[in-house]
Amino acid sequence: MHAPEVLRSTAFADGPGGGNPAGVVLDATALDAAAMLAVAAEVGYAETVFVTAVDGDRFTVRYFSPGAEVPFCGHATVALAVAVAEREGPGERVFVTPAGDVPVLATTADDGTVLVTMTSVEPVVRPIDAVVLGGLLTLLGLVPDDLDPDHPALEAAAGNRNPVLVLRDADLFHQFRFAPALLAPFMRAQGWLGTVTVLRAVGPLEYEARNLFPVGRISEDPATGSAAAAVGAYLRSIGRARAGDRVVIRQGRHVGRPSLLLVDVPASGGIRVTGGATPI
């Protein structure tokens, strides 16, 4: 079997050198799960997306980190949508993912660049068990008083389940440390196959994010579209974002890859996340 062609691009970049790299395989019809995992491991990015079937404007896709299959990946979705739009033109398409159907809208700007808005699956926000939360804080070197009292710790899912923590102190947000080898099995035990999402509020609708991703063999993710959608759902659930609001999320500077994710919050249903992708 010939090795598949892998496109490489970076999504959600906020300037040169920013964004989150993703692998894109436009034709994975001949690959099984083991082969896809092997390709993702060789590529070495946080995720690689594989198109396993196409039916008109419906694309069946799977996502693999270097270590495992994941239900959904936002930045790889954007990278794939840009690649398809560049070949077939802008428009609306549906990506059929293990997490559910994800509509994507690709538009072309005057300068020819492609912008993609993806709409998440129906999000779910729920409490975190007190014992589990205590264990998570301990692994991050945090205590309950480090959390912003206006932003309760909750789990939010919009394709992947993410614990969402908002820290009150900027210095602590920038400096906290964790051991990936200890955090990863703890996350797997909770079914958290996405990221641990740690935020700090920098404005009424603006947040800086650090997304910890040791389950994907990446200590910290530069730009996480699925977590951005989960954050939009989280903020809607606690009344910090209302219908029609756009939330700005800045991520990635702690790993030298500044990223910008734009999150639009409707009154109900899936959260919309917008960004672009450029070839590497």
CSV table of C-alpha atoms in Angstrom, one decimal:
chain,number,residue,atom,x,y,z
A,1,MET,CA,0.0,0.0,0.0
A,2,HIS,CA,1.3,3.4,-1.0
A,3,ALA,CA,1.7,6.0,1.8
A,4,PRO,CA,-1.1,8.6,1.6
A,5,GLU,CA,-0.4,12.2,0.6
A,6,VAL,CA,-0.4,14.3,3.8
A,7,LEU,CA,-1.1,18.0,3.6
A,8,ARG,CA,0.3,20.1,6.4
A,9,SER,CA,-1.2,23.4,7.5
A,10,THR,CA,-1.5,25.6,10.6
A,11,ALA,CA,-4.9,26.7,11.8
A,12,PHE,CA,-6.0,29.8,13.8
A,13,ALA,CA,-2.6,31.5,13.5
A,14,ASP,CA,-2.4,35.0,15.0
A,15,GLY,CA,0.6,36.1,12.9
A,16,PRO,CA,3.6,34.4,11.4
A,17,GLY,CA,4.7,31.3,13.3
A,18,GLY,CA,1.4,31.0,15.1
A,19,GLY,CA,-1.5,28.6,15.1
A,20,ASN,CA,-1.8,24.8,15.5
A,21,PRO,CA,-0.3,22.5,12.9
A,22,ALA,CA,-2.5,19.7,11.5
A,23,GLY,CA,-2.1,16.9,9.0
A,24,VAL,CA,-4.8,16.5,6.4
A,25,VAL,CA,-5.3,13.3,4.4
A,26,LEU,CA,-7.9,13.9,1.7
A,27,ASP,CA,-8.2,10.3,0.6
A,28,ALA,CA,-8.0,7.7,3.4
A,29,THR,CA,-10.4,5.2,1.9
A,30,ALA,CA,-7.7,2.5,1.8
A,31,LEU,CA,-6.5,3.0,5.4
A,32,ASP,CA,-7.7,1.2,8.5
A,33,ALA,CA,-7.4,2.6,12.0
A,34,ALA,CA,-4.0,1.1,12.7
A,35,ALA,CA,-2.7,2.7,9.4
A,36,MET,CA,-4.2,6.1,10.3
A,37,LEU,CA,-2.7,6.0,13.7
A,38,ALA,CA,0.7,5.2,12.2
A,39,VAL,CA,0.4,8.1,9.8
A,40,ALA,CA,-0.6,10.5,12.6
A,41,ALA,CA,2.4,9.3,14.7
A,42,GLU,CA,4.8,9.9,11.8
A,43,VAL,CA,3.3,13.3,11.1
A,44,GLY,CA,3.7,14.1,14.8
A,45,TYR,CA,1.2,17.0,15.1
A,46,ALA,CA,-1.4,17.2,17.8
A,47,GLU,CA,-3.9,15.7,15.2
A,48,THR,CA,-4.2,14.5,11.7
A,49,VAL,CA,-7.6,14.3,10.0
A,50,PHE,CA,-8.5,11.6,7.5
A,51,VAL,CA,-11.3,11.7,5.0
A,52,THR,CA,-12.7,8.1,4.8
A,53,ALA,CA,-15.7,8.7,2.5
A,54,VAL,CA,-17.3,11.5,0.5
A,55,ASP,CA,-21.0,11.7,-0.5
A,56,GLY,CA,-21.7,15.0,-2.2
A,57,ASP,CA,-21.1,17.7,0.4
A,58,ARG,CA,-20.9,15.2,3.2
A,59,PHE,CA,-17.4,14.1,4.3
A,60,THR,CA,-16.9,11.3,6.7
A,61,VAL,CA,-13.8,12.0,8.8
A,62,ARG,CA,-11.7,10.5,11.6
A,63,TYR,CA,-9.1,12.2,13.8
A,64,PHE,CA,-6.0,10.8,15.2
A,65,SER,CA,-3.4,12.2,17.6
A,66,PRO,CA,0.1,10.5,17.6
A,67,GLY,CA,-1.2,8.3,20.4
A,68,ALA,CA,-4.9,7.6,19.8
A,69,GLU,CA,-8.1,8.3,17.9
A,70,VAL,CA,-10.0,11.3,19.2
A,71,PRO,CA,-13.7,12.0,18.7
A,72,PHE,CA,-13.2,15.5,17.3
A,73,CYS,CA,-10.6,18.1,16.5
A,74,GLY,CA,-11.4,21.7,15.7
A,75,HIS,CA,-8.2,23.0,14.3
A,76,ALA,CA,-7.9,19.9,12.0
A,77,THR,CA,-11.5,20.5,10.9
A,78,VAL,CA,-10.6,24.0,9.9
A,79,ALA,CA,-7.5,22.9,8.1
A,80,LEU,CA,-9.5,20.2,6.2
A,81,ALA,CA,-12.3,22.7,5.3
A,82,VAL,CA,-9.7,25.2,3.9
A,83,ALA,CA,-8.1,22.4,1.8
A,84,VAL,CA,-11.4,21.3,0.4
A,85,ALA,CA,-12.5,24.9,-0.4
A,86,GLU,CA,-9.2,25.6,-2.1
A,87,ARG,CA,-9.8,22.6,-4.4
A,88,GLU,CA,-13.6,22.7,-4.8
A,89,GLY,CA,-14.6,26.3,-4.0
A,90,PRO,CA,-16.2,27.9,-1.0
A,91,GLY,CA,-19.6,26.8,0.4
A,92,GLU,CA,-21.3,24.8,3.0
A,93,ARG,CA,-20.4,21.2,3.8
A,94,VAL,CA,-21.0,18.7,6.6
A,95,PHE,CA,-18.2,16.7,8.2
A,96,VAL,CA,-19.5,13.5,9.7
A,97,THR,CA,-17.3,12.9,12.7
A,98,PRO,CA,-17.4,10.3,15.5
A,99,ALA,CA,-18.8,13.1,17.7
A,100,GLY,CA,-21.6,13.9,15.3
A,101,ASP,CA,-22.3,16.1,12.2
A,102,VAL,CA,-20.3,19.3,12.1
A,103,PRO,CA,-21.5,21.9,9.5
A,104,VAL,CA,-18.7,24.0,8.0
A,105,LEU,CA,-19.0,27.2,6.0
A,106,ALA,CA,-16.0,28.3,3.9
A,107,THR,CA,-15.9,31.8,2.5
A,108,THR,CA,-13.2,33.5,0.4
A,109,ALA,CA,-12.0,37.0,1.3
A,110,ASP,CA,-11.0,39.6,-1.3
A,111,ASP,CA,-7.4,38.6,-1.0
A,112,GLY,CA,-8.2,35.0,-1.8
A,113,THR,CA,-7.7,33.6,1.7
A,114,VAL,CA,-10.3,31.1,3.0
A,115,LEU,CA,-12.1,31.6,6.3
A,116,VAL,CA,-14.0,28.7,7.9
A,117,THR,CA,-16.8,28.8,10.4
A,118,MET,CA,-17.6,25.4,12.0
A,119,THR,CA,-20.7,24.8,14.1
A,120,SER,CA,-20.2,22.4,17.0
A,121,VAL,CA,-22.4,19.5,17.9
A,122,GLU,CA,-25.0,20.2,20.6
A,123,PRO,CA,-22.8,21.2,23.7
A,124,VAL,CA,-23.3,19.8,27.2
A,125,VAL,CA,-22.1,21.6,30.3
A,126,ARG,CA,-22.2,19.8,33.7
A,127,PRO,CA,-20.6,19.9,37.2
A,128,ILE,CA,-17.3,18.2,38.0
A,129,ASP,CA,-17.4,15.7,40.9
A,130,ALA,CA,-15.8,17.4,43.9
A,131,VAL,CA,-13.2,14.6,44.4
A,132,VAL,CA,-12.3,14.6,40.7
A,133,LEU,CA,-11.9,18.4,40.8
A,134,GLY,CA,-9.7,18.2,43.9
A,135,GLY,CA,-7.5,15.6,42.2
A,136,LEU,CA,-7.2,17.8,39.0
A,137,LEU,CA,-6.3,20.9,41.0
A,138,THR,CA,-3.6,18.9,42.9
A,139,LEU,CA,-2.1,17.7,39.6
A,140,LEU,CA,-1.9,21.3,38.4
A,141,GLY,CA,-0.4,22.6,41.7
A,142,LEU,CA,-3.5,24.6,42.3
A,143,VAL,CA,-5.9,25.1,45.3
A,144,PRO,CA,-9.6,26.0,45.1
A,145,ASP,CA,-8.9,29.6,46.1
A,146,ASP,CA,-6.9,30.0,42.9
A,147,LEU,CA,-10.1,29.7,40.9
A,148,ASP,CA,-12.1,32.8,39.8
A,149,PRO,CA,-15.2,32.9,42.0
A,150,ASP,CA,-17.2,34.4,39.1
A,151,HIS,CA,-16.4,31.4,36.8
A,152,PRO,CA,-17.2,28.0,38.5
A,153,ALA,CA,-15.2,25.0,37.5
A,154,LEU,CA,-17.4,22.9,35.1
A,155,GLU,CA,-17.0,20.3,32.4
A,156,ALA,CA,-18.0,21.4,28.9
A,157,ALA,CA,-18.3,19.3,25.8
A,158,ALA,CA,-18.7,20.3,22.2
A,159,GLY,CA,-17.2,17.3,20.5
A,160,ASN,CA,-14.7,16.5,23.3
A,161,ARG,CA,-15.2,16.7,27.1
A,162,ASN,CA,-13.1,19.4,28.7
A,163,PRO,CA,-12.8,20.5,32.3
A,164,VAL,CA,-12.8,24.3,32.3
A,165,LEU,CA,-10.9,26.1,35.0
A,166,VAL,CA,-10.7,29.9,35.2
A,167,LEU,CA,-7.9,31.3,37.3
A,168,ARG,CA,-8.1,34.7,39.1
A,169,ASP,CA,-4.4,35.5,39.2
A,170,ALA,CA,-2.6,36.4,35.9
A,171,ASP,CA,0.9,35.5,37.3
A,172,LEU,CA,-0.4,32.0,38.4
A,173,PHE,CA,-2.0,31.5,35.0
A,174,HIS,CA,1.3,32.1,33.2
A,175,GLN,CA,3.5,30.2,35.7
A,176,PHE,CA,1.6,27.1,36.9
A,177,ARG,CA,3.3,23.8,36.2
A,178,PHE,CA,2.1,20.2,35.7
A,179,ALA,CA,3.5,16.8,35.0
A,180,PRO,CA,2.1,15.4,31.7
A,181,ALA,CA,2.9,11.8,32.6
A,182,LEU,CA,0.7,12.1,35.7
A,183,LEU,CA,-2.1,14.2,34.2
A,184,ALA,CA,-2.6,12.0,31.2
A,185,PRO,CA,-3.8,8.8,33.0
A,186,PHE,CA,-6.0,10.9,35.3
A,187,MET,CA,-7.7,12.5,32.3
A,188,ARG,CA,-8.2,9.1,30.6
A,189,ALA,CA,-9.9,7.8,33.8
A,190,GLN,CA,-12.4,10.6,33.6
A,191,GLY,CA,-13.0,10.1,29.8
A,192,TRP,CA,-11.4,13.5,29.1
A,193,LEU,CA,-9.8,12.8,25.7
A,194,GLY,CA,-9.6,16.4,24.8
A,195,THR,CA,-7.8,19.1,26.8
A,196,VAL,CA,-7.9,20.5,30.3
A,197,THR,CA,-8.9,24.1,29.5
A,198,VAL,CA,-7.4,26.7,31.8
A,199,LEU,CA,-8.5,30.3,31.2
A,200,ARG,CA,-8.1,33.8,32.5
A,201,ALA,CA,-10.5,36.6,31.8
A,202,VAL,CA,-8.8,39.7,30.2
A,203,GLY,CA,-12.0,41.5,29.3
A,204,PRO,CA,-15.8,41.0,29.4
A,205,LEU,CA,-15.7,38.7,26.3
A,206,GLU,CA,-12.0,38.1,25.9
A,207,TYR,CA,-10.0,35.2,27.5
A,208,GLU,CA,-6.5,33.8,27.3
A,209,ALA,CA,-6.4,30.0,27.2
A,210,ARG,CA,-4.0,27.3,28.0
A,211,ASN,CA,-5.1,23.9,26.8
A,212,LEU,CA,-3.3,21.0,28.3
A,213,PHE,CA,-3.3,17.9,26.1
A,214,PRO,CA,-1.0,15.1,27.5
A,215,VAL,CA,-3.6,12.5,26.4
A,216,GLY,CA,-2.5,13.4,22.8
A,217,ARG,CA,1.2,13.3,23.7
A,218,ILE,CA,1.2,17.1,23.5
A,219,SER,CA,1.9,18.9,26.7
A,220,GLU,CA,0.1,22.1,25.7
A,221,ASP,CA,-2.0,22.7,22.5
A,222,PRO,CA,-1.4,26.0,20.6
A,223,ALA,CA,-5.0,26.4,19.4
A,224,THR,CA,-8.0,24.1,20.2
A,225,GLY,CA,-11.1,24.7,18.2
A,226,SER,CA,-13.2,22.0,20.0
A,227,ALA,CA,-12.2,23.5,23.4
A,228,ALA,CA,-13.1,27.0,22.1
A,229,ALA,CA,-16.6,25.8,21.3
A,230,ALA,CA,-16.8,24.2,24.7
A,231,VAL,CA,-15.7,27.5,26.3
A,232,GLY,CA,-18.5,29.3,24.4
A,233,ALA,CA,-21.0,26.8,25.8
A,234,TYR,CA,-19.6,27.1,29.2
A,235,LEU,CA,-19.8,30.9,29.2
A,236,ARG,CA,-23.4,30.8,27.9
A,237,SER,CA,-24.3,28.4,30.7
A,238,ILE,CA,-23.0,30.7,33.4
A,239,GLY,CA,-24.4,33.9,31.9
A,240,ARG,CA,-21.1,35.3,30.9
A,241,ALA,CA,-22.0,35.2,27.2
A,242,ARG,CA,-25.4,35.8,25.6
A,243,ALA,CA,-27.0,35.3,22.3
A,244,GLY,CA,-25.2,37.2,19.6
A,245,ASP,CA,-22.0,37.7,21.6
A,246,ARG,CA,-18.6,37.0,20.0
A,247,VAL,CA,-15.9,35.7,22.4
A,248,VAL,CA,-12.3,36.3,21.6
A,249,ILE,CA,-9.9,33.5,22.7
A,250,ARG,CA,-6.1,34.0,22.6
A,251,GLN,CA,-4.0,30.9,23.0
A,252,GLY,CA,-0.6,29.5,22.2
A,253,ARG,CA,1.8,32.1,23.3
A,254,HIS,CA,3.1,29.9,26.1
A,255,VAL,CA,4.3,27.5,23.5
A,256,GLY,CA,5.5,30.1,21.0
A,257,ARG,CA,2.6,29.8,18.6
A,258,PRO,CA,0.2,32.7,19.2
A,259,SER,CA,-3.4,31.8,18.0
A,260,LEU,CA,-6.7,33.6,17.7
A,261,LEU,CA,-10.1,31.8,17.9
A,262,LEU,CA,-13.4,33.7,17.3
A,263,VAL,CA,-16.4,32.1,19.1
A,264,ASP,CA,-19.9,33.2,18.3
A,265,VAL,CA,-22.6,32.2,20.8
A,266,PRO,CA,-26.2,31.7,19.6
A,267,ALA,CA,-29.2,31.5,22.0
A,268,SER,CA,-29.1,27.7,21.8
A,269,GLY,CA,-27.5,24.8,20.0
A,270,GLY,CA,-24.0,24.5,18.6
A,271,ILE,CA,-21.3,27.1,19.1
A,272,ARG,CA,-19.7,28.6,16.0
A,273,VAL,CA,-15.9,28.9,15.9
A,274,THR,CA,-14.1,30.8,13.1
A,275,GLY,CA,-10.6,30.7,11.8
A,276,GLY,CA,-8.3,30.1,8.8
A,277,ALA,CA,-5.5,27.8,7.9
A,278,THR,CA,-2.3,28.3,5.9
A,279,PRO,CA,0.1,25.7,4.4
A,280,ILE,CA,3.2,24.8,6.2
